[in-house]
Amino acid sequence: MALNDEELNRRREERKREKALLDSQLRWLKLGAIITAVILVLCGAALLITNGLIKPQQTVPPQLQTPATSVTTAPTQPPETTPTEPAIPNTVIHYLAGGNVNVTDQTVSAGQGVNGYDYTGLFMDLAGVLSGSHLTSVNFEGNIFRESYGSESACAPPQLMTALRNAGVDIIQTANSYTVHNGLRGLTATLDAVRNAGMEPVGSFADQGEFDRTRGFIIREVEGIKIAVVAFTKGMNGMGLPQGGFVNLLYTDFSTTYQNVDSEGISKILRNISYEQPDITIALVHWGSENYDNISKTQDQIKDLLLSGGVDAIVGTHPHYVQKITQDSSGRVVAYSLSDLVGGNDTKYSVLLDLEITKNGQTGAVSITGYDYVPVYYADERETGGTVRLLRIREAIAAYENNFLDKVSQETYEAMKNALERIEARVNGK
């Protein structure tokens, strides 16, 4: 059946509406696909940025944009530095050595007063020097034994030991000409007196057992520096050793001619010292000849033996004169003779030897880095008007020249100037 115009128009309009609806659906489908694609792209980019695979581009306002020809660099951070340990300072100590303290009639009377013996005044001017050192030693030529004091007995009152300790002395060399002047009893009493006064003897021993326990030397540690001190004597005024006594000796013929160096005995003690591994070893030696300046061949032999055996400083006494002081390129010091500090020779002067010992703060190495000396004058009763005094020569000369109240006489002033000249010449081997 043929369709009339009205029906045809209705159907045409219906197909238009269907086509329009279909076109609209297609457009929404395309738009949805585009939106979905954009979202996927944005999500992917976000993931890449989050993971650091790409960096977003920033838009810089025109007024902040840099001309194409300029180059900019980011500010640099200072390089990181590793903190360094602070430098460890060096440790410096001083060892002071004095000469002979001889027991004579003059020495005994120097401390005699109405209330007994007191030797404080004798050492008063030196006390600051003696106590100012980390370790101080002197050579005591005598005994603290019997009350018949003086030159003949070589005995002094115990107050002399007290005064030495109060002035600052730590170590007493007891290996010398008078070690056994009063036999074994005198030796033992002297060692006890030294210890009772608060000091330490070195070089002689009451018996073989005491030597074996000490192995012939002493060790003192100061400011972390380990110091070994040993003492030897050439002999004992021609006397032999009493039964049971023991002394560190330089010669096998110590009671006769002093020609045969006891190399074996000396080396044994030096080996004993080496087992203790000290930082510094100081040898106090009673050697040479009285009132005689020349250095003997056996002294040179002993010197070489001591230095090759690990000794860092040799401090000599016995000749009663000041003799030369030397220091080699390794820092080792040899002072051949410091002379008499108390009650000795006609020169009336001596020196206190000051050894500077340094421990390197970085390496720990220890050596003698220098030495100095303090010239000392022995002023007797006549010069002082009644009391024996030990004077530092340089300071006493300055006190006289500046007209200090307690100045010495002009005669003593002239004597000290001459002594200072002679000391400086002798120390330099002239």
Short mmCIF file of C-alpha atoms in Angstrom, two decimals:
data_model
loop_
_atom_site.label_atom_id
_atom_site.label_comp_id
_atom_site.label_asym_id
_atom_site.label_seq_id
_atom_site.Cartn_x
_atom_site.Cartn_y
_atom_site.Cartn_z
CA MET A 1 0.00 0.00 0.00
CA ALA A 2 1.28 3.40 -1.04
CA LEU A 3 2.10 5.84 1.74
CA ASN A 4 0.48 9.22 1.67
CA ASP A 5 2.47 12.41 2.06
CA GLU A 6 1.65 12.82 5.73
CA GLU A 7 3.01 9.41 6.59
CA LEU A 8 6.14 10.00 4.53
CA ASN A 9 6.79 13.29 6.28
CA ARG A 10 6.31 11.67 9.69
CA ARG A 11 8.82 8.96 8.87
CA ARG A 12 11.32 11.46 7.46
CA GLU A 13 11.11 13.50 10.69
CA GLU A 14 11.55 10.37 12.80
CA ARG A 15 14.70 9.35 10.87
CA LYS A 16 16.09 12.90 11.33
CA ARG A 17 15.50 12.69 15.06
CA GLU A 18 17.15 9.24 15.18
CA LYS A 19 20.14 10.48 13.16
CA ALA A 20 20.47 13.58 15.35
CA LEU A 21 20.37 11.41 18.46
CA LEU A 22 22.99 9.09 16.99
CA ASP A 23 25.22 12.02 16.03
CA SER A 24 24.89 13.43 19.52
CA GLN A 25 25.85 10.12 21.08
CA LEU A 26 28.84 9.82 18.75
CA ARG A 27 30.02 13.34 19.73
CA TRP A 28 29.81 12.51 23.46
CA LEU A 29 31.65 9.27 22.86
CA LYS A 30 34.48 11.14 21.06
CA LEU A 31 34.62 13.80 23.77
CA GLY A 32 34.75 11.13 26.47
CA ALA A 33 37.57 9.38 24.67
CA ILE A 34 39.52 12.63 24.38
CA ILE A 35 38.99 13.44 28.05
CA THR A 36 40.01 9.95 29.01
CA ALA A 37 43.15 10.20 26.92
CA VAL A 38 44.04 13.57 28.44
CA ILE A 39 43.51 12.20 31.93
CA LEU A 40 45.70 9.20 31.16
CA VAL A 41 48.43 11.47 29.80
CA LEU A 42 48.29 13.71 32.84
CA CYS A 43 48.34 10.78 35.22
CA GLY A 44 51.34 9.29 33.42
CA ALA A 45 53.19 12.59 33.53
CA ALA A 46 52.44 12.93 37.23
CA LEU A 47 53.85 9.48 37.87
CA LEU A 48 57.03 10.33 35.94
CA ILE A 49 57.47 13.59 37.83
CA THR A 50 56.86 11.89 41.16
CA ASN A 51 59.52 9.29 40.38
CA GLY A 52 61.97 11.96 39.25
CA LEU A 53 62.14 10.74 35.66
CA ILE A 54 61.17 14.12 34.19
CA LYS A 55 61.17 17.62 35.61
CA PRO A 56 58.32 20.01 35.08
CA GLN A 57 59.07 23.12 33.11
CA GLN A 58 58.55 26.35 34.96
CA THR A 59 57.31 29.47 33.30
CA VAL A 60 59.42 32.45 34.28
CA PRO A 61 57.72 35.86 34.10
CA PRO A 62 59.22 38.03 31.33
CA GLN A 63 60.63 40.54 33.80
CA LEU A 64 62.58 37.77 35.50
CA GLN A 65 63.79 36.01 32.40
CA THR A 66 67.61 36.02 31.90
CA PRO A 67 68.95 37.14 28.52
CA ALA A 68 69.95 34.22 26.37
CA THR A 69 73.60 35.28 26.37
CA SER A 70 74.06 35.21 30.16
CA VAL A 71 75.01 32.15 32.16
CA THR A 72 73.89 31.62 35.72
CA THR A 73 75.33 29.19 38.22
CA ALA A 74 73.85 27.89 41.40
CA PRO A 75 75.51 29.08 44.60
CA THR A 76 78.21 26.64 45.76
CA GLN A 77 78.23 25.19 49.27
CA PRO A 78 81.50 25.25 51.25
CA PRO A 79 83.26 21.88 51.10
CA GLU A 80 82.71 19.65 54.07
CA THR A 81 85.80 19.43 56.33
CA THR A 82 86.71 16.64 58.70
CA PRO A 83 87.39 17.97 62.20
CA THR A 84 91.09 17.59 63.14
CA GLU A 85 92.34 16.48 66.54
CA PRO A 86 93.89 19.32 68.55
CA ALA A 87 97.68 19.24 68.57
CA ILE A 88 99.16 17.61 71.67
CA PRO A 89 101.67 20.01 73.27
CA ASN A 90 105.21 18.96 74.08
CA THR A 91 106.05 18.08 77.68
CA VAL A 92 109.17 19.79 79.04
CA ILE A 93 110.80 18.93 82.37
CA HIS A 94 114.12 19.81 84.01
CA TYR A 95 116.73 17.69 85.78
CA LEU A 96 119.14 19.68 87.97
CA ALA A 97 122.47 18.26 89.14
CA GLY A 98 124.82 19.75 91.72
CA GLY A 99 128.42 18.94 92.52
CA ASN A 100 130.10 17.63 95.67
CA VAL A 101 128.70 18.24 99.15
CA ASN A 102 131.94 17.55 101.00
CA VAL A 103 131.89 16.82 104.73
CA THR A 104 134.66 18.96 106.21
CA ASP A 105 135.16 20.87 109.44
CA GLN A 106 134.02 24.00 107.60
CA THR A 107 130.88 22.24 106.33
CA VAL A 108 129.95 21.05 109.81
CA SER A 109 130.46 24.47 111.40
CA ALA A 110 128.36 26.13 108.67
CA GLY A 111 125.22 24.78 110.33
CA GLN A 112 126.27 24.98 113.97
CA GLY A 113 124.24 27.28 116.23
CA VAL A 114 123.38 27.78 119.89
CA ASN A 115 120.34 25.52 119.51
CA GLY A 116 122.06 22.76 117.55
CA TYR A 117 122.60 22.26 113.85
CA ASP A 118 120.54 23.97 111.18
CA TYR A 119 121.72 24.25 107.57
CA THR A 120 118.69 26.12 106.22
CA GLY A 121 120.61 29.37 105.77
CA LEU A 122 123.39 27.64 103.83
CA PHE A 123 121.04 26.69 100.98
CA MET A 124 118.58 29.59 101.24
CA ASP A 125 119.71 31.43 98.11
CA LEU A 126 119.66 28.20 96.05
CA ALA A 127 116.37 26.81 97.34
CA GLY A 128 114.31 28.34 94.54
CA VAL A 129 116.59 26.82 91.90
CA LEU A 130 116.88 23.40 93.55
CA SER A 131 113.17 23.04 94.24
CA GLY A 132 112.16 24.60 90.93
CA SER A 133 113.46 21.60 89.00
CA HIS A 134 111.42 18.42 88.54
CA LEU A 135 114.30 16.24 89.81
CA THR A 136 117.46 17.38 91.61
CA SER A 137 120.55 15.43 92.65
CA VAL A 138 123.85 16.15 94.45
CA ASN A 139 126.89 14.05 95.31
CA PHE A 140 127.30 13.59 99.08
CA GLU A 141 130.92 12.88 100.02
CA GLY A 142 130.66 11.73 103.59
CA ASN A 143 128.66 9.69 106.07
CA ILE A 144 125.81 10.29 108.47
CA PHE A 145 127.02 7.92 111.17
CA ARG A 146 128.81 9.03 114.34
CA GLU A 147 128.67 12.26 116.35
CA SER A 148 132.36 13.04 116.03
CA TYR A 149 131.63 15.33 113.10
CA GLY A 150 134.23 16.84 110.77
CA SER A 151 136.95 16.21 108.23
CA GLU A 152 138.63 13.33 110.01
CA SER A 153 135.54 11.18 110.45
CA ALA A 154 133.88 12.52 107.29
CA CYS A 155 130.65 12.48 109.32
CA ALA A 156 127.99 15.19 109.34
CA PRO A 157 124.86 15.65 111.45
CA PRO A 158 121.57 14.37 109.98
CA GLN A 159 120.30 17.97 109.87
CA LEU A 160 122.43 18.39 106.73
CA MET A 161 120.23 15.79 104.98
CA THR A 162 117.10 17.55 106.23
CA ALA A 163 118.31 20.88 104.84
CA LEU A 164 119.13 19.34 101.45
CA ARG A 165 115.67 17.85 101.22
CA ASN A 166 113.96 21.07 102.34
CA ALA A 167 115.93 22.99 99.71
CA GLY A 168 114.56 20.72 96.97
CA VAL A 169 117.06 17.84 96.52
CA ASP A 170 115.50 14.47 95.56
CA ILE A 171 118.43 12.14 94.86
CA ILE A 172 121.73 11.67 96.70
CA GLN A 173 124.69 10.10 94.93
CA THR A 174 126.40 7.87 97.51
CA ALA A 175 128.95 6.22 95.23
CA ASN A 176 132.16 8.23 95.75
CA SER A 177 135.42 8.44 97.66
CA TYR A 178 133.74 8.34 101.09
CA THR A 179 131.16 5.61 100.54
CA VAL A 180 132.81 3.15 102.97
CA HIS A 181 134.92 5.60 104.99
CA ASN A 182 133.27 4.26 108.15
CA GLY A 183 132.85 0.69 106.97
CA LEU A 184 129.65 -1.18 106.31
CA ARG A 185 127.95 0.34 109.36
CA GLY A 186 128.72 3.84 108.12
CA LEU A 187 127.43 2.97 104.64
CA THR A 188 124.20 1.48 105.99
CA ALA A 189 123.59 4.39 108.39
CA THR A 190 124.12 6.91 105.59
CA LEU A 191 121.66 5.16 103.28
CA ASP A 192 119.10 5.12 106.10
CA ALA A 193 119.65 8.82 106.82
CA VAL A 194 119.11 9.73 103.18
CA ARG A 195 115.84 7.79 103.07
CA ASN A 196 114.68 9.09 106.46
CA ALA A 197 115.09 12.64 105.14
CA GLY A 198 112.78 11.81 102.20
CA MET A 199 115.40 11.40 99.46
CA GLU A 200 116.68 8.43 97.49
CA PRO A 201 120.29 7.18 97.45
CA VAL A 202 121.87 5.88 94.27
CA GLY A 203 125.12 4.05 93.54
CA SER A 204 125.76 2.16 96.80
CA PHE A 205 123.87 -0.61 98.60
CA ALA A 206 123.83 -2.09 102.09
CA ASP A 207 124.32 -5.61 100.73
CA GLN A 208 124.17 -7.77 97.64
CA GLY A 209 120.47 -8.41 98.18
CA GLU A 210 119.68 -4.71 98.01
CA PHE A 211 121.65 -4.41 94.80
CA ASP A 212 119.80 -7.39 93.32
CA ARG A 213 116.42 -5.87 94.21
CA THR A 214 117.26 -2.49 92.68
CA ARG A 215 119.53 -3.91 89.92
CA GLY A 216 121.88 -1.00 90.53
CA PHE A 217 119.76 2.03 89.59
CA ILE A 218 116.57 3.93 90.36
CA ILE A 219 113.60 4.88 88.18
CA ARG A 220 111.57 8.05 88.60
CA GLU A 221 108.60 9.05 86.44
CA VAL A 222 107.91 12.76 86.00
CA GLU A 223 105.08 14.20 83.87
CA GLY A 224 104.83 10.92 81.98
CA ILE A 225 108.60 10.80 81.29
CA LYS A 226 110.46 7.79 82.68
CA ILE A 227 113.95 8.65 83.94
CA ALA A 228 116.60 6.15 85.02
CA VAL A 229 119.39 7.42 87.31
CA VAL A 230 122.53 5.40 87.96
CA ALA A 231 125.76 6.29 89.79
CA PHE A 232 129.32 4.93 89.66
CA THR A 233 132.59 5.75 91.41
CA LYS A 234 136.19 5.21 90.34
CA GLY A 235 137.08 4.07 93.86
CA MET A 236 136.77 4.74 97.59
CA ASN A 237 139.98 6.48 98.64
CA GLY A 238 141.99 3.31 98.08
CA MET A 239 139.75 1.22 100.35
CA GLY A 240 138.32 -2.16 99.46
CA LEU A 241 134.70 -3.15 99.83
CA PRO A 242 133.65 -4.26 103.32
CA GLN A 243 132.25 -7.77 103.59
CA GLY A 244 128.70 -7.71 102.24
CA GLY A 245 128.75 -4.15 100.92
CA PHE A 246 128.11 -3.32 97.30
CA VAL A 247 129.01 -0.24 95.21
CA ASN A 248 128.76 0.50 91.48
CA LEU A 249 132.41 0.73 90.37
CA LEU A 250 134.08 2.01 87.20
CA TYR A 251 137.32 0.03 87.55
CA THR A 252 138.25 -3.50 88.52
CA ASP A 253 141.45 -2.13 90.15
CA PHE A 254 139.41 0.45 92.10
CA SER A 255 141.68 0.32 95.15
CA THR A 256 144.99 0.76 93.35
CA THR A 257 145.76 2.29 89.95
CA TYR A 258 142.40 2.87 88.19
CA GLN A 259 143.62 1.53 84.88
CA ASN A 260 141.26 -1.35 84.10
CA VAL A 261 137.74 -0.23 83.26
CA ASP A 262 135.10 -2.63 84.56
CA SER A 263 133.37 -2.90 81.20
CA GLU A 264 131.52 -6.07 82.15
CA GLY A 265 130.14 -4.67 85.42
CA ILE A 266 129.12 -1.36 83.85
CA SER A 267 127.48 -3.06 80.86
CA LYS A 268 125.53 -5.41 83.12
CA ILE A 269 123.92 -2.50 84.95
CA LEU A 270 123.21 -0.69 81.67
CA ARG A 271 121.48 -3.83 80.37
CA ASN A 272 119.41 -3.95 83.56
CA ILE A 273 118.35 -0.37 82.86
CA SER A 274 117.48 -1.11 79.23
CA TYR A 275 114.99 -3.81 80.32
CA GLU A 276 112.97 -1.03 82.00
CA GLN A 277 112.87 0.95 78.72
CA PRO A 278 113.34 4.41 80.28
CA ASP A 279 112.90 7.53 78.16
CA ILE A 280 116.09 9.10 79.53
CA THR A 281 119.08 7.63 81.41
CA ILE A 282 121.37 9.84 83.51
CA ALA A 283 124.70 8.56 84.84
CA LEU A 284 126.29 10.30 87.84
CA VAL A 285 129.99 9.43 87.76
CA HIS A 286 132.69 10.11 90.35
CA TRP A 287 135.73 10.02 88.07
CA GLY A 288 138.87 11.84 86.98
CA SER A 289 141.66 13.02 89.26
CA GLU A 290 141.50 15.44 92.17
CA ASN A 291 142.78 18.94 91.41
CA TYR A 292 143.72 17.88 87.91
CA ASP A 293 142.13 19.15 84.70
CA ASN A 294 143.10 16.65 82.03
CA ILE A 295 140.61 14.06 80.81
CA SER A 296 142.23 10.61 80.97
CA LYS A 297 142.10 7.87 78.35
CA THR A 298 140.07 5.66 80.65
CA GLN A 299 137.55 8.47 81.14
CA ASP A 300 137.07 8.60 77.38
CA GLN A 301 136.68 4.82 77.38
CA ILE A 302 134.06 5.01 80.15
CA LYS A 303 132.26 7.85 78.36
CA ASP A 304 132.01 5.84 75.13
CA LEU A 305 130.86 2.75 77.02
CA LEU A 306 128.11 4.68 78.83
CA LEU A 307 126.85 6.51 75.74
CA SER A 308 126.82 3.37 73.58
CA GLY A 309 124.96 1.60 76.41
CA GLY A 310 122.04 4.01 76.27
CA VAL A 311 123.05 6.83 78.63
CA ASP A 312 121.76 10.27 77.61
CA ALA A 313 123.67 12.44 80.09
CA ILE A 314 126.89 11.95 82.07
CA VAL A 315 127.31 14.18 85.13
CA GLY A 316 130.82 14.12 86.61
CA THR A 317 132.30 14.99 90.00
CA HIS A 318 135.58 14.45 91.91
CA PRO A 319 138.22 16.71 90.28
CA HIS A 320 137.06 19.71 92.46
CA TYR A 321 137.16 21.95 89.38
CA VAL A 322 134.53 23.00 86.88
CA GLN A 323 135.30 21.24 83.61
CA LYS A 324 133.86 21.36 80.11
CA ILE A 325 130.27 20.54 79.17
CA THR A 326 129.47 19.16 75.71
CA GLN A 327 126.34 18.16 73.81
CA ASP A 328 126.44 16.07 70.63
CA SER A 329 124.09 16.10 67.65
CA SER A 330 121.88 13.45 69.30
CA GLY A 331 121.35 15.69 72.32
CA ARG A 332 123.56 13.65 74.67
CA VAL A 333 125.31 15.77 77.30
CA VAL A 334 128.62 15.15 79.05
CA ALA A 335 129.53 17.39 82.00
CA TYR A 336 132.99 16.25 83.09
CA SER A 337 132.97 17.95 86.50
CA LEU A 338 130.59 20.31 88.31
CA SER A 339 133.14 21.03 91.09
CA ASP A 340 132.36 21.36 94.82
CA LEU A 341 129.03 22.80 95.89
CA VAL A 342 129.88 22.77 99.61
CA GLY A 343 133.11 22.61 101.65
CA GLY A 344 135.62 22.03 98.92
CA ASN A 345 138.41 23.61 96.93
CA ASP A 346 140.11 26.98 96.89
CA THR A 347 138.33 28.13 93.71
CA LYS A 348 135.09 28.47 95.72
CA TYR A 349 132.84 28.13 92.71
CA SER A 350 130.79 25.41 91.05
CA VAL A 351 127.83 25.04 88.71
CA LEU A 352 124.37 23.54 88.92
CA LEU A 353 123.69 21.75 85.63
CA ASP A 354 120.14 22.19 84.28
CA LEU A 355 119.10 19.58 81.70
CA GLU A 356 116.01 20.34 79.61
CA ILE A 357 114.16 17.14 78.70
CA THR A 358 111.37 17.27 76.09
CA LYS A 359 108.72 14.71 75.14
CA ASN A 360 107.34 15.39 71.65
CA GLY A 361 103.56 15.63 71.88
CA GLN A 362 103.00 14.15 68.41
CA THR A 363 105.59 11.37 68.22
CA GLY A 364 106.18 10.63 71.92
CA ALA A 365 109.96 10.78 71.37
CA VAL A 366 111.98 12.00 74.37
CA SER A 367 115.38 13.68 74.25
CA ILE A 368 117.56 16.22 76.00
CA THR A 369 116.80 19.40 74.06
CA GLY A 370 119.23 21.72 75.80
CA TYR A 371 121.16 22.53 78.93
CA ASP A 372 122.02 25.54 81.04
CA TYR A 373 124.03 26.08 84.20
CA VAL A 374 123.76 28.21 87.32
CA PRO A 375 127.14 29.52 88.59
CA VAL A 376 127.41 29.21 92.40
CA TYR A 377 129.85 30.86 94.81
CA TYR A 378 130.76 29.49 98.25
CA ALA A 379 130.96 32.56 100.52
CA ASP A 380 132.67 31.76 103.82
CA GLU A 381 132.26 33.35 107.26
CA ARG A 382 134.88 35.98 106.60
CA GLU A 383 133.13 37.19 103.46
CA THR A 384 129.62 37.21 104.93
CA GLY A 385 130.40 38.37 108.45
CA GLY A 386 129.63 35.13 110.22
CA THR A 387 127.58 32.63 108.18
CA VAL A 388 128.55 30.44 105.24
CA ARG A 389 126.27 31.01 102.25
CA LEU A 390 125.90 29.56 98.78
CA LEU A 391 125.22 32.43 96.36
CA ARG A 392 124.01 32.49 92.78
CA ILE A 393 126.83 34.46 91.23
CA ARG A 394 124.91 36.37 88.56
CA GLU A 395 122.19 37.47 90.98
CA ALA A 396 124.67 38.42 93.71
CA ILE A 397 126.69 40.53 91.25
CA ALA A 398 123.49 42.30 90.13
CA ALA A 399 122.51 42.93 93.76
CA TYR A 400 125.88 44.56 94.45
CA GLU A 401 125.78 46.70 91.32
CA ASN A 402 122.25 47.89 92.18
CA ASN A 403 123.25 48.61 95.79
CA PHE A 404 120.81 46.15 97.37
CA LEU A 405 120.64 46.11 101.17
CA ASP A 406 121.97 42.56 101.50
CA LYS A 407 124.83 42.99 99.04
CA VAL A 408 128.21 41.32 99.47
CA SER A 409 131.45 43.13 100.14
CA GLN A 410 133.45 44.66 97.31
CA GLU A 411 136.12 41.98 97.80
CA THR A 412 133.57 39.20 97.35
CA TYR A 413 132.01 41.06 94.41
CA GLU A 414 135.39 41.12 92.64
CA ALA A 415 135.98 37.45 93.48
CA MET A 416 132.60 36.49 92.02
CA LYS A 417 133.21 38.42 88.80
CA ASN A 418 136.48 36.56 88.38
CA ALA A 419 134.74 33.25 89.20
CA LEU A 420 132.07 33.89 86.57
CA GLU A 421 134.71 34.51 83.90
CA ARG A 422 136.54 31.33 84.83
CA ILE A 423 133.34 29.26 84.89
CA GLU A 424 132.32 30.38 81.42
CA ALA A 425 135.79 29.62 80.08
CA ARG A 426 135.95 26.20 81.72
CA VAL A 427 132.46 25.14 80.64
CA ASN A 428 133.58 25.84 77.08
CA GLY A 429 136.77 23.81 77.56
CA LYS A 430 139.19 26.76 77.72
#
